[in-house]
Amino acid sequence: MSILQVRDLTVTFPGGVQAVRGVSYEVSRGEVLGIVGESGSGKSVTSLAVMGLLPPGAVVSGSVTLHGRELIGVQEDELTRVRGKSISMIFQDPLSAFTPVYTIGAQIAEAVRVHQKTGKDKAAKRAVELLDLVGIPHPDARARAFPHEFSGGMRQRAMIAMAIANDPDLLICDEPTTALDVTIQAQVLEVLKTAQRETGAGIVMITHDLGVIAGMADRVLVMYAGRPVEQGPVDELYYRPRMPYTMGLLASIPRVDGAEGPLVPIEGNPPSPAALPPGCPFAPRCPMRIDVCDEEEPPLTAVGGGRHVACVRSREIEHKALTGADVYPLPVIPPSGAVRVPRERRATVLELTDLVRHYPLMKGAVFKRRVGTVHAVDGVSFDIAEGETLALVGESGCGKTTTLQQIMRLEPPQSGHVVVLGQDSARLGKAERKALRGDLQIVFQDPMAALDPRMPVGDVIAEPLRAHGRRNVAARVAELLELVGLSPEHAERYPQQFSGGQRQRIGIARALALEPRLLVLDEPVSALDVSIQAGIINLLEELKNTLGLSYLFVAHDLAVVRHLADRVAVMYLGRIAEIGAVENVYDRPAHPYTQALLSAIPLPDPERERARRRILLQGDPPSPADPPSGCRFRTRCPKFARLGEAERRRCVNEEPSVVRLANATGERPDHGAACHYAEEIEVIPASDDQEEK
Amino acid sequence: MRSRVVLRRLLRNRQARSGCLALILLVALAYLGPYAGPYDWTDKDFLAFLSPPSADHWWGTTSIGQDMYAVTLRGMQKSIVIGVLVALISTGLAAMVGAFAGYFGGWVDRLLMWGVDLLLVLPSFLIIAIISPRLRGASWLWFVVLLAAFTWMITSRVVRSMTLSLREREYVLAAAYMGIPRWKIIFRHIVPNLASLLIIDATLNVSAAIIGEAALSFFGFGIQPPDVSLGTLIAEGSRNATGYPWLFAFPAGLLVVLVLSVNLIGDGLRDALDPGSTS
Ligand code: SF4
Ligand code: SF4
């Protein structure tokens, strides 16, 4: 029996913009419905409408019934009774869900008391129980903590505790793990599964991460331009998508489990809800578009097996068993000339030796005094050969961004050396530093923040050229715009007239203006939607090969790293835990942290995702102001927990440094890990095509 | 390219166009208008004291028989210059000091902000009172400088705090990593992004300067009789605004029109500079 039934839900915002145009779904007890879509697809608005949380002015029509009771159009106070009792919502940003001035325990107890008649003590006790259930250590002590004293992952758990306080029948999770690091995401997803088991609630899981959905959901709803375009059981939908958009989406994601070759990009951008195309909303980007597609919007029709598809050619797709790779034109990326030369014989473009960056930790408002040291980067060494991509991965706070800044500043580091193209940053004169800046450029993460909003993009790209006194600026700007796949006529527009992916292309054009040899990429695709991301990754790969660039690539998305990088360095608390060629590190990780990291990444492959066993890490990373003695990872190391007393002593007392593994093989044998008891194991199940090999 | 794009957007903007037109007309009126009138502003008509507007005295006369039309336009010449100059100087100074203090930080910041705080606590009126007598006889433009010097501090503090947040933006970092000198970054990336604030500040300063000048004149500093400004005329006229409304209405009306046209130009400029607006 279904708990929640949504029929023909539409949401119209003031100004006549239809953000949601006819969404229908139902959720049964204990079932997880995944809703996927890119930003602007209306997936979040849908759930806000279900909760009755839309801002006044938004017109909602259609029907939402909970246990057969209509929720649309009922009085606010009645809705309040339902909200938090029968339906709870979990947001992306847990900080906004808690009031900063009350303790976590008090707020959860409050949530209990609003809907149940219980005494204060009992409610407080229940709050502690709930915190325990979601895996917060020392729940009775932590209940007395304030929201800001919790880390992001703990806050998200506390929010789950609050959401299930009243045994709701339905949990709506809106991007519940998007703001979290992968190892924390794995913990929180585990907690969600526990919560569901405890309460037997149905879950509506809204996310853009196809991996998360693959592991959690029973059924999936794909949204595009405010409407569901495909719906069905998770396995069916992932293995046999029948709508070109879903097919493209699934083919466009890079995967941690290998699969070489260019990604399938979906050209163009999602339509704006104010200016929808007349027929199928996906038609302008669809490689299978035929004339009838433009005539009218194809309705979502049942095709059997619980599946619904909105595409006129779905039968044909089914019949011919087409996949994304078949229908989308694959870009051809020219091979790189540099990689044919063995690594040892290529020039080194960047070399870091024992780089250190400590910050003083200050306290006090009037009289500042130093109370400690933040060990942001604590002895990092690596090098990058010409034409190579080194990825620096790690979770937030591991020091990867600080490392970048130290390189980009081109100033003498606190300790250690930064050598860029053979020049030591400590020995640079002013003019040399400026000249070297032309060879070392950066692409930032957030394509909006990285471009001056008040500058036409022509000026943005011309800025480095003018600063370095280049001639023929206008011609070069046009050339660069074309190089990154934009039209030169766009030079007079402002950054916000472009979509996110286009802005990132502008950022890349600016970085390439001075023909650098080393490009630093600071999370270049993490702010982009999946379908756009593939295009940028392909562009980066192509530029690298045609222009002979080297990349230093900072990312937290290990799937993107696997696709783009040649070598990878895993950082933990300011030090390198493991470094080596991508194949070696991904297929045979040796450091327990790398193993946990890799096993935490959800695969967009339902069967294998369900079959996987995760290495779950305990707790949060310690603060870099107070790293543990000896091995920094020992507080969370699953291996440390299994070691004997004598062996443990070594982890506690002696800090491991990166040593080359004995049986490192392949063309690139420099696979090293900073663990006393390093041991290679496989954590990502090999994909089918790899098994065949 | 930016200047060309901004100029084009400015010319396309209706508000800016009408504001500019109004300002040009006002300036023309102030400087060319007196030639059209029958009297000079120094003339006194002893046959008409406080006479209401008539065919002879278009805007009436004052208590000593001056022709209001001639006197008001004479006053407006001064006031336009004072208002616009004071606004430009004080807003410009505020932007520079605030942006440099905020962007450079460290001792530059401390020194500049110390200066700002000092000027804020000193009673500016007192200083103007002390300096004014020495400037008697010197060009009245000195007065503009003095007035501007005491209006910029609060804005510069606001500019500084906004710069502190702009400084961390990635596009500012990107410029630094390109090897662009820091003062250039301030002019190219910081100040343009404060444009909305600065334009509002400047338009407010125009009217504040015109009125402020009157207050000082009233106490005997600034523009001194027999010379006049819109400010002094309004101050004078407001005392008898009910009995002899023409003494008040004409200068006040012109001030309103002047401020409105400056506001229109400001709004237009803001839209032209703000890529988010489509008008
Ligand atoms: S209806 Fe036509 S345009 Fe739309 S997805 Fe299907 S084939 Fe493509
Ligand atoms: S050195 Fe010890 S604590 Fe550190 S990762 Fe290896 S086994 Fe774990």
JSON list of N, CA and C in Angstrom, two decimals, chain B residues 199-248:
[
{"chain": "B", "resi": 199, "resn": "ILE", "atom": "N", "xyz": [28.05, 54.71, -6.58]},
{"chain": "B", "resi": 199, "resn": "ILE", "atom": "CA", "xyz": [27.17, 55.61, -7.33]},
{"chain": "B", "resi": 199, "resn": "ILE", "atom": "C", "xyz": [26.07, 56.14, -6.43]},
{"chain": "B", "resi": 200, "resn": "ILE", "atom": "N", "xyz": [25.50, 55.27, -5.61]},
{"chain": "B", "resi": 200, "resn": "ILE", "atom": "CA", "xyz": [24.47, 55.74, -4.69]},
{"chain": "B", "resi": 200, "resn": "ILE", "atom": "C", "xyz": [25.07, 56.80, -3.77]},
{"chain": "B", "resi": 201, "resn": "ASP", "atom": "N", "xyz": [26.26, 56.52, -3.28]},
{"chain": "B", "resi": 201, "resn": "ASP", "atom": "CA", "xyz": [26.92, 57.44, -2.38]},
{"chain": "B", "resi": 201, "resn": "ASP", "atom": "C", "xyz": [27.13, 58.79, -3.05]},
{"chain": "B", "resi": 202, "resn": "ALA", "atom": "N", "xyz": [27.61, 58.76, -4.30]},
{"chain": "B", "resi": 202, "resn": "ALA", "atom": "CA", "xyz": [27.89, 60.01, -4.99]},
{"chain": "B", "resi": 202, "resn": "ALA", "atom": "C", "xyz": [26.62, 60.81, -5.22]},
{"chain": "B", "resi": 203, "resn": "THR", "atom": "N", "xyz": [25.54, 60.14, -5.63]},
{"chain": "B", "resi": 203, "resn": "THR", "atom": "CA", "xyz": [24.32, 60.92, -5.88]},
{"chain": "B", "resi": 203, "resn": "THR", "atom": "C", "xyz": [23.78, 61.52, -4.59]},
{"chain": "B", "resi": 204, "resn": "LEU", "atom": "N", "xyz": [23.90, 60.78, -3.49]},
{"chain": "B", "resi": 204, "resn": "LEU", "atom": "CA", "xyz": [23.46, 61.34, -2.22]},
{"chain": "B", "resi": 204, "resn": "LEU", "atom": "C", "xyz": [24.33, 62.53, -1.84]},
{"chain": "B", "resi": 205, "resn": "ASN", "atom": "N", "xyz": [25.61, 62.40, -2.15]},
{"chain": "B", "resi": 205, "resn": "ASN", "atom": "CA", "xyz": [26.52, 63.47, -1.76]},
{"chain": "B", "resi": 205, "resn": "ASN", "atom": "C", "xyz": [26.24, 64.77, -2.49]},
{"chain": "B", "resi": 206, "resn": "VAL", "atom": "N", "xyz": [25.73, 64.69, -3.72]},
{"chain": "B", "resi": 206, "resn": "VAL", "atom": "CA", "xyz": [25.45, 65.91, -4.47]},
{"chain": "B", "resi": 206, "resn": "VAL", "atom": "C", "xyz": [24.48, 66.78, -3.68]},
{"chain": "B", "resi": 207, "resn": "SER", "atom": "N", "xyz": [23.34, 66.20, -3.31]},
{"chain": "B", "resi": 207, "resn": "SER", "atom": "CA", "xyz": [22.37, 67.03, -2.60]},
{"chain": "B", "resi": 207, "resn": "SER", "atom": "C", "xyz": [22.87, 67.40, -1.21]},
{"chain": "B", "resi": 208, "resn": "ALA", "atom": "N", "xyz": [23.57, 66.46, -0.56]},
{"chain": "B", "resi": 208, "resn": "ALA", "atom": "CA", "xyz": [24.08, 66.76, 0.77]},
{"chain": "B", "resi": 208, "resn": "ALA", "atom": "C", "xyz": [25.04, 67.94, 0.72]},
{"chain": "B", "resi": 209, "resn": "ALA", "atom": "N", "xyz": [25.87, 68.00, -0.32]},
{"chain": "B", "resi": 209, "resn": "ALA", "atom": "CA", "xyz": [26.84, 69.08, -0.42]},
{"chain": "B", "resi": 209, "resn": "ALA", "atom": "C", "xyz": [26.14, 70.41, -0.63]},
{"chain": "B", "resi": 210, "resn": "ILE", "atom": "N", "xyz": [25.12, 70.41, -1.49]},
{"chain": "B", "resi": 210, "resn": "ILE", "atom": "CA", "xyz": [24.43, 71.67, -1.78]},
{"chain": "B", "resi": 210, "resn": "ILE", "atom": "C", "xyz": [23.74, 72.20, -0.52]},
{"chain": "B", "resi": 211, "resn": "ILE", "atom": "N", "xyz": [23.09, 71.31, 0.20]},
{"chain": "B", "resi": 211, "resn": "ILE", "atom": "CA", "xyz": [22.41, 71.72, 1.43]},
{"chain": "B", "resi": 211, "resn": "ILE", "atom": "C", "xyz": [23.43, 72.06, 2.51]},
{"chain": "B", "resi": 212, "resn": "GLY", "atom": "N", "xyz": [24.46, 71.21, 2.61]},
{"chain": "B", "resi": 212, "resn": "GLY", "atom": "CA", "xyz": [25.48, 71.43, 3.64]},
{"chain": "B", "resi": 212, "resn": "GLY", "atom": "C", "xyz": [26.18, 72.77, 3.47]},
{"chain": "B", "resi": 213, "resn": "GLU", "atom": "N", "xyz": [26.38, 73.10, 2.23]},
{"chain": "B", "resi": 213, "resn": "GLU", "atom": "CA", "xyz": [27.04, 74.38, 1.95]},
{"chain": "B", "resi": 213, "resn": "GLU", "atom": "C", "xyz": [26.18, 75.52, 2.49]},
{"chain": "B", "resi": 214, "resn": "ALA", "atom": "N", "xyz": [24.87, 75.38, 2.35]},
{"chain": "B", "resi": 214, "resn": "ALA", "atom": "CA", "xyz": [23.98, 76.43, 2.83]},
{"chain": "B", "resi": 214, "resn": "ALA", "atom": "C", "xyz": [24.10, 76.58, 4.33]},
{"chain": "B", "resi": 215, "resn": "ALA", "atom": "N", "xyz": [24.17, 75.43, 5.03]},
{"chain": "B", "resi": 215, "resn": "ALA", "atom": "CA", "xyz": [24.26, 75.50, 6.48]},
{"chain": "B", "resi": 215, "resn": "ALA", "atom": "C", "xyz": [25.51, 76.26, 6.88]},
{"chain": "B", "resi": 216, "resn": "LEU", "atom": "N", "xyz": [26.60, 76.00, 6.18]},
{"chain": "B", "resi": 216, "resn": "LEU", "atom": "CA", "xyz": [27.84, 76.68, 6.52]},
{"chain": "B", "resi": 216, "resn": "LEU", "atom": "C", "xyz": [27.76, 78.17, 6.17]},
{"chain": "B", "resi": 217, "resn": "SER", "atom": "N", "xyz": [27.15, 78.45, 5.03]},
{"chain": "B", "resi": 217, "resn": "SER", "atom": "CA", "xyz": [27.01, 79.84, 4.63]},
{"chain": "B", "resi": 217, "resn": "SER", "atom": "C", "xyz": [26.25, 80.62, 5.69]},
{"chain": "B", "resi": 218, "resn": "PHE", "atom": "N", "xyz": [25.24, 79.91, 6.24]},
{"chain": "B", "resi": 218, "resn": "PHE", "atom": "CA", "xyz": [24.39, 80.53, 7.23]},
{"chain": "B", "resi": 218, "resn": "PHE", "atom": "C", "xyz": [25.23, 80.99, 8.43]},
{"chain": "B", "resi": 219, "resn": "PHE", "atom": "N", "xyz": [26.23, 80.20, 8.75]},
{"chain": "B", "resi": 219, "resn": "PHE", "atom": "CA", "xyz": [27.09, 80.56, 9.87]},
{"chain": "B", "resi": 219, "resn": "PHE", "atom": "C", "xyz": [28.23, 81.46, 9.44]},
{"chain": "B", "resi": 220, "resn": "GLY", "atom": "N", "xyz": [28.21, 81.84, 8.21]},
{"chain": "B", "resi": 220, "resn": "GLY", "atom": "CA", "xyz": [29.20, 82.80, 7.79]},
{"chain": "B", "resi": 220, "resn": "GLY", "atom": "C", "xyz": [30.42, 82.22, 7.12]},
{"chain": "B", "resi": 221, "resn": "PHE", "atom": "N", "xyz": [30.39, 80.93, 6.82]},
{"chain": "B", "resi": 221, "resn": "PHE", "atom": "CA", "xyz": [31.50, 80.35, 6.06]},
{"chain": "B", "resi": 221, "resn": "PHE", "atom": "C", "xyz": [31.00, 80.03, 4.66]},
{"chain": "B", "resi": 222, "resn": "GLY", "atom": "N", "xyz": [31.92, 79.71, 3.80]},
{"chain": "B", "resi": 222, "resn": "GLY", "atom": "CA", "xyz": [31.53, 79.32, 2.45]},
{"chain": "B", "resi": 222, "resn": "GLY", "atom": "C", "xyz": [31.14, 80.54, 1.64]},
{"chain": "B", "resi": 223, "resn": "ILE", "atom": "N", "xyz": [30.10, 80.36, 0.82]},
{"chain": "B", "resi": 223, "resn": "ILE", "atom": "CA", "xyz": [29.66, 81.43, -0.06]},
{"chain": "B", "resi": 223, "resn": "ILE", "atom": "C", "xyz": [29.10, 82.58, 0.79]},
{"chain": "B", "resi": 224, "resn": "GLN", "atom": "N", "xyz": [29.65, 83.75, 0.62]},
{"chain": "B", "resi": 224, "resn": "GLN", "atom": "CA", "xyz": [29.25, 84.87, 1.47]},
{"chain": "B", "resi": 224, "resn": "GLN", "atom": "C", "xyz": [28.47, 85.91, 0.68]},
{"chain": "B", "resi": 225, "resn": "PRO", "atom": "N", "xyz": [27.53, 86.54, 1.30]},
{"chain": "B", "resi": 225, "resn": "PRO", "atom": "CA", "xyz": [26.83, 87.63, 0.63]},
{"chain": "B", "resi": 225, "resn": "PRO", "atom": "C", "xyz": [27.85, 88.70, 0.24]},
{"chain": "B", "resi": 226, "resn": "PRO", "atom": "N", "xyz": [27.68, 89.38, -0.82]},
{"chain": "B", "resi": 226, "resn": "PRO", "atom": "CA", "xyz": [26.46, 89.41, -1.62]},
{"chain": "B", "resi": 226, "resn": "PRO", "atom": "C", "xyz": [26.35, 88.22, -2.56]},
{"chain": "B", "resi": 227, "resn": "ASP", "atom": "N", "xyz": [27.39, 87.42, -2.66]},
{"chain": "B", "resi": 227, "resn": "ASP", "atom": "CA", "xyz": [27.29, 86.27, -3.56]},
{"chain": "B", "resi": 227, "resn": "ASP", "atom": "C", "xyz": [26.25, 85.29, -3.01]},
{"chain": "B", "resi": 228, "resn": "VAL", "atom": "N", "xyz": [25.69, 84.49, -3.86]},
{"chain": "B", "resi": 228, "resn": "VAL", "atom": "CA", "xyz": [24.62, 83.58, -3.43]},
{"chain": "B", "resi": 228, "resn": "VAL", "atom": "C", "xyz": [24.86, 82.17, -3.96]},
{"chain": "B", "resi": 229, "resn": "SER", "atom": "N", "xyz": [24.18, 81.24, -3.33]},
{"chain": "B", "resi": 229, "resn": "SER", "atom": "CA", "xyz": [24.14, 79.88, -3.85]},
{"chain": "B", "resi": 229, "resn": "SER", "atom": "C", "xyz": [22.72, 79.38, -3.64]},
{"chain": "B", "resi": 230, "resn": "LEU", "atom": "N", "xyz": [22.37, 78.27, -4.25]},
{"chain": "B", "resi": 230, "resn": "LEU", "atom": "CA", "xyz": [21.03, 77.72, -4.04]},
{"chain": "B", "resi": 230, "resn": "LEU", "atom": "C", "xyz": [20.79, 77.48, -2.56]},
{"chain": "B", "resi": 231, "resn": "GLY", "atom": "N", "xyz": [21.83, 77.00, -1.90]},
{"chain": "B", "resi": 231, "resn": "GLY", "atom": "CA", "xyz": [21.71, 76.71, -0.47]},
{"chain": "B", "resi": 231, "resn": "GLY", "atom": "C", "xyz": [21.34, 77.96, 0.31]},
{"chain": "B", "resi": 232, "resn": "THR", "atom": "N", "xyz": [22.07, 79.03, 0.09]},
{"chain": "B", "resi": 232, "resn": "THR", "atom": "CA", "xyz": [21.78, 80.24, 0.86]},
{"chain": "B", "resi": 232, "resn": "THR", "atom": "C", "xyz": [20.40, 80.76, 0.52]},
{"chain": "B", "resi": 233, "resn": "LEU", "atom": "N", "xyz": [20.04, 80.66, -0.74]},
{"chain": "B", "resi": 233, "resn": "LEU", "atom": "CA", "xyz": [18.71, 81.16, -1.14]},
{"chain": "B", "resi": 233, "resn": "LEU", "atom": "C", "xyz": [17.61, 80.35, -0.47]},
{"chain": "B", "resi": 234, "resn": "ILE", "atom": "N", "xyz": [17.80, 79.02, -0.43]},
{"chain": "B", "resi": 234, "resn": "ILE", "atom": "CA", "xyz": [16.77, 78.20, 0.19]},
{"chain": "B", "resi": 234, "resn": "ILE", "atom": "C", "xyz": [16.67, 78.52, 1.68]},
{"chain": "B", "resi": 235, "resn": "ALA", "atom": "N", "xyz": [17.83, 78.66, 2.31]},
{"chain": "B", "resi": 235, "resn": "ALA", "atom": "CA", "xyz": [17.84, 78.95, 3.74]},
{"chain": "B", "resi": 235, "resn": "ALA", "atom": "C", "xyz": [17.10, 80.26, 4.00]},
{"chain": "B", "resi": 236, "resn": "GLU", "atom": "N", "xyz": [17.40, 81.25, 3.18]},
{"chain": "B", "resi": 236, "resn": "GLU", "atom": "CA", "xyz": [16.77, 82.55, 3.32]},
{"chain": "B", "resi": 236, "resn": "GLU", "atom": "C", "xyz": [15.27, 82.46, 3.08]},
{"chain": "B", "resi": 237, "resn": "GLY", "atom": "N", "xyz": [14.94, 81.83, 1.95]},
{"chain": "B", "resi": 237, "resn": "GLY", "atom": "CA", "xyz": [13.55, 81.79, 1.51]},
{"chain": "B", "resi": 237, "resn": "GLY", "atom": "C", "xyz": [12.67, 80.98, 2.44]},
{"chain": "B", "resi": 238, "resn": "SER", "atom": "N", "xyz": [13.23, 79.96, 3.07]},
{"chain": "B", "resi": 238, "resn": "SER", "atom": "CA", "xyz": [12.40, 79.07, 3.87]},
{"chain": "B", "resi": 238, "resn": "SER", "atom": "C", "xyz": [11.81, 79.81, 5.07]},
{"chain": "B", "resi": 239, "resn": "ARG", "atom": "N", "xyz": [12.46, 80.88, 5.48]},
{"chain": "B", "resi": 239, "resn": "ARG", "atom": "CA", "xyz": [11.93, 81.61, 6.64]},
{"chain": "B", "resi": 239, "resn": "ARG", "atom": "C", "xyz": [10.60, 82.27, 6.32]},
{"chain": "B", "resi": 240, "resn": "ASN", "atom": "N", "xyz": [10.44, 82.65, 5.07]},
{"chain": "B", "resi": 240, "resn": "ASN", "atom": "CA", "xyz": [9.20, 83.32, 4.68]},
{"chain": "B", "resi": 240, "resn": "ASN", "atom": "C", "xyz": [8.42, 82.51, 3.65]},
{"chain": "B", "resi": 241, "resn": "ALA", "atom": "N", "xyz": [8.62, 81.21, 3.71]},
{"chain": "B", "resi": 241, "resn": "ALA", "atom": "CA", "xyz": [8.08, 80.37, 2.65]},
{"chain": "B", "resi": 241, "resn": "ALA", "atom": "C", "xyz": [6.57, 80.51, 2.50]},
{"chain": "B", "resi": 242, "resn": "THR", "atom": "N", "xyz": [5.85, 80.80, 3.61]},
{"chain": "B", "resi": 242, "resn": "THR", "atom": "CA", "xyz": [4.39, 80.90, 3.48]},
{"chain": "B", "resi": 242, "resn": "THR", "atom": "C", "xyz": [3.98, 82.26, 2.98]},
{"chain": "B", "resi": 243, "resn": "GLY", "atom": "N", "xyz": [4.61, 83.30, 3.48]},
{"chain": "B", "resi": 243, "resn": "GLY", "atom": "CA", "xyz": [4.22, 84.65, 3.08]},
{"chain": "B", "resi": 243, "resn": "GLY", "atom": "C", "xyz": [4.66, 84.97, 1.67]},
{"chain": "B", "resi": 244, "resn": "TYR", "atom": "N", "xyz": [5.90, 84.65, 1.34]},
{"chain": "B", "resi": 244, "resn": "TYR", "atom": "CA", "xyz": [6.44, 84.99, 0.02]},
{"chain": "B", "resi": 244, "resn": "TYR", "atom": "C", "xyz": [6.97, 83.72, -0.63]},
{"chain": "B", "resi": 245, "resn": "PRO", "atom": "N", "xyz": [6.09, 82.86, -1.07]},
{"chain": "B", "resi": 245, "resn": "PRO", "atom": "CA", "xyz": [6.52, 81.53, -1.51]},
{"chain": "B", "resi": 245, "resn": "PRO", "atom": "C", "xyz": [7.53, 81.56, -2.65]},
{"chain": "B", "resi": 246, "resn": "TRP", "atom": "N", "xyz": [7.51, 82.58, -3.48]},
{"chain": "B", "resi": 246, "resn": "TRP", "atom": "CA", "xyz": [8.42, 82.56, -4.62]},
{"chain": "B", "resi": 246, "resn": "TRP", "atom": "C", "xyz": [9.89, 82.62, -4.20]},
{"chain": "B", "resi": 247, "resn": "LEU", "atom": "N", "xyz": [10.14, 83.19, -3.00]},
{"chain": "B", "resi": 247, "resn": "LEU", "atom": "CA", "xyz": [11.53, 83.23, -2.53]},
{"chain": "B", "resi": 247, "resn": "LEU", "atom": "C", "xyz": [12.06, 81.82, -2.27]},
{"chain": "B", "resi": 248, "resn": "PHE", "atom": "N", "xyz": [11.14, 80.96, -1.92]},
{"chain": "B", "resi": 248, "resn": "PHE", "atom": "CA", "xyz": [11.54, 79.60, -1.56]},
{"chain": "B", "resi": 248, "resn": "PHE", "atom": "C", "xyz": [11.35, 78.62, -2.72]}
]
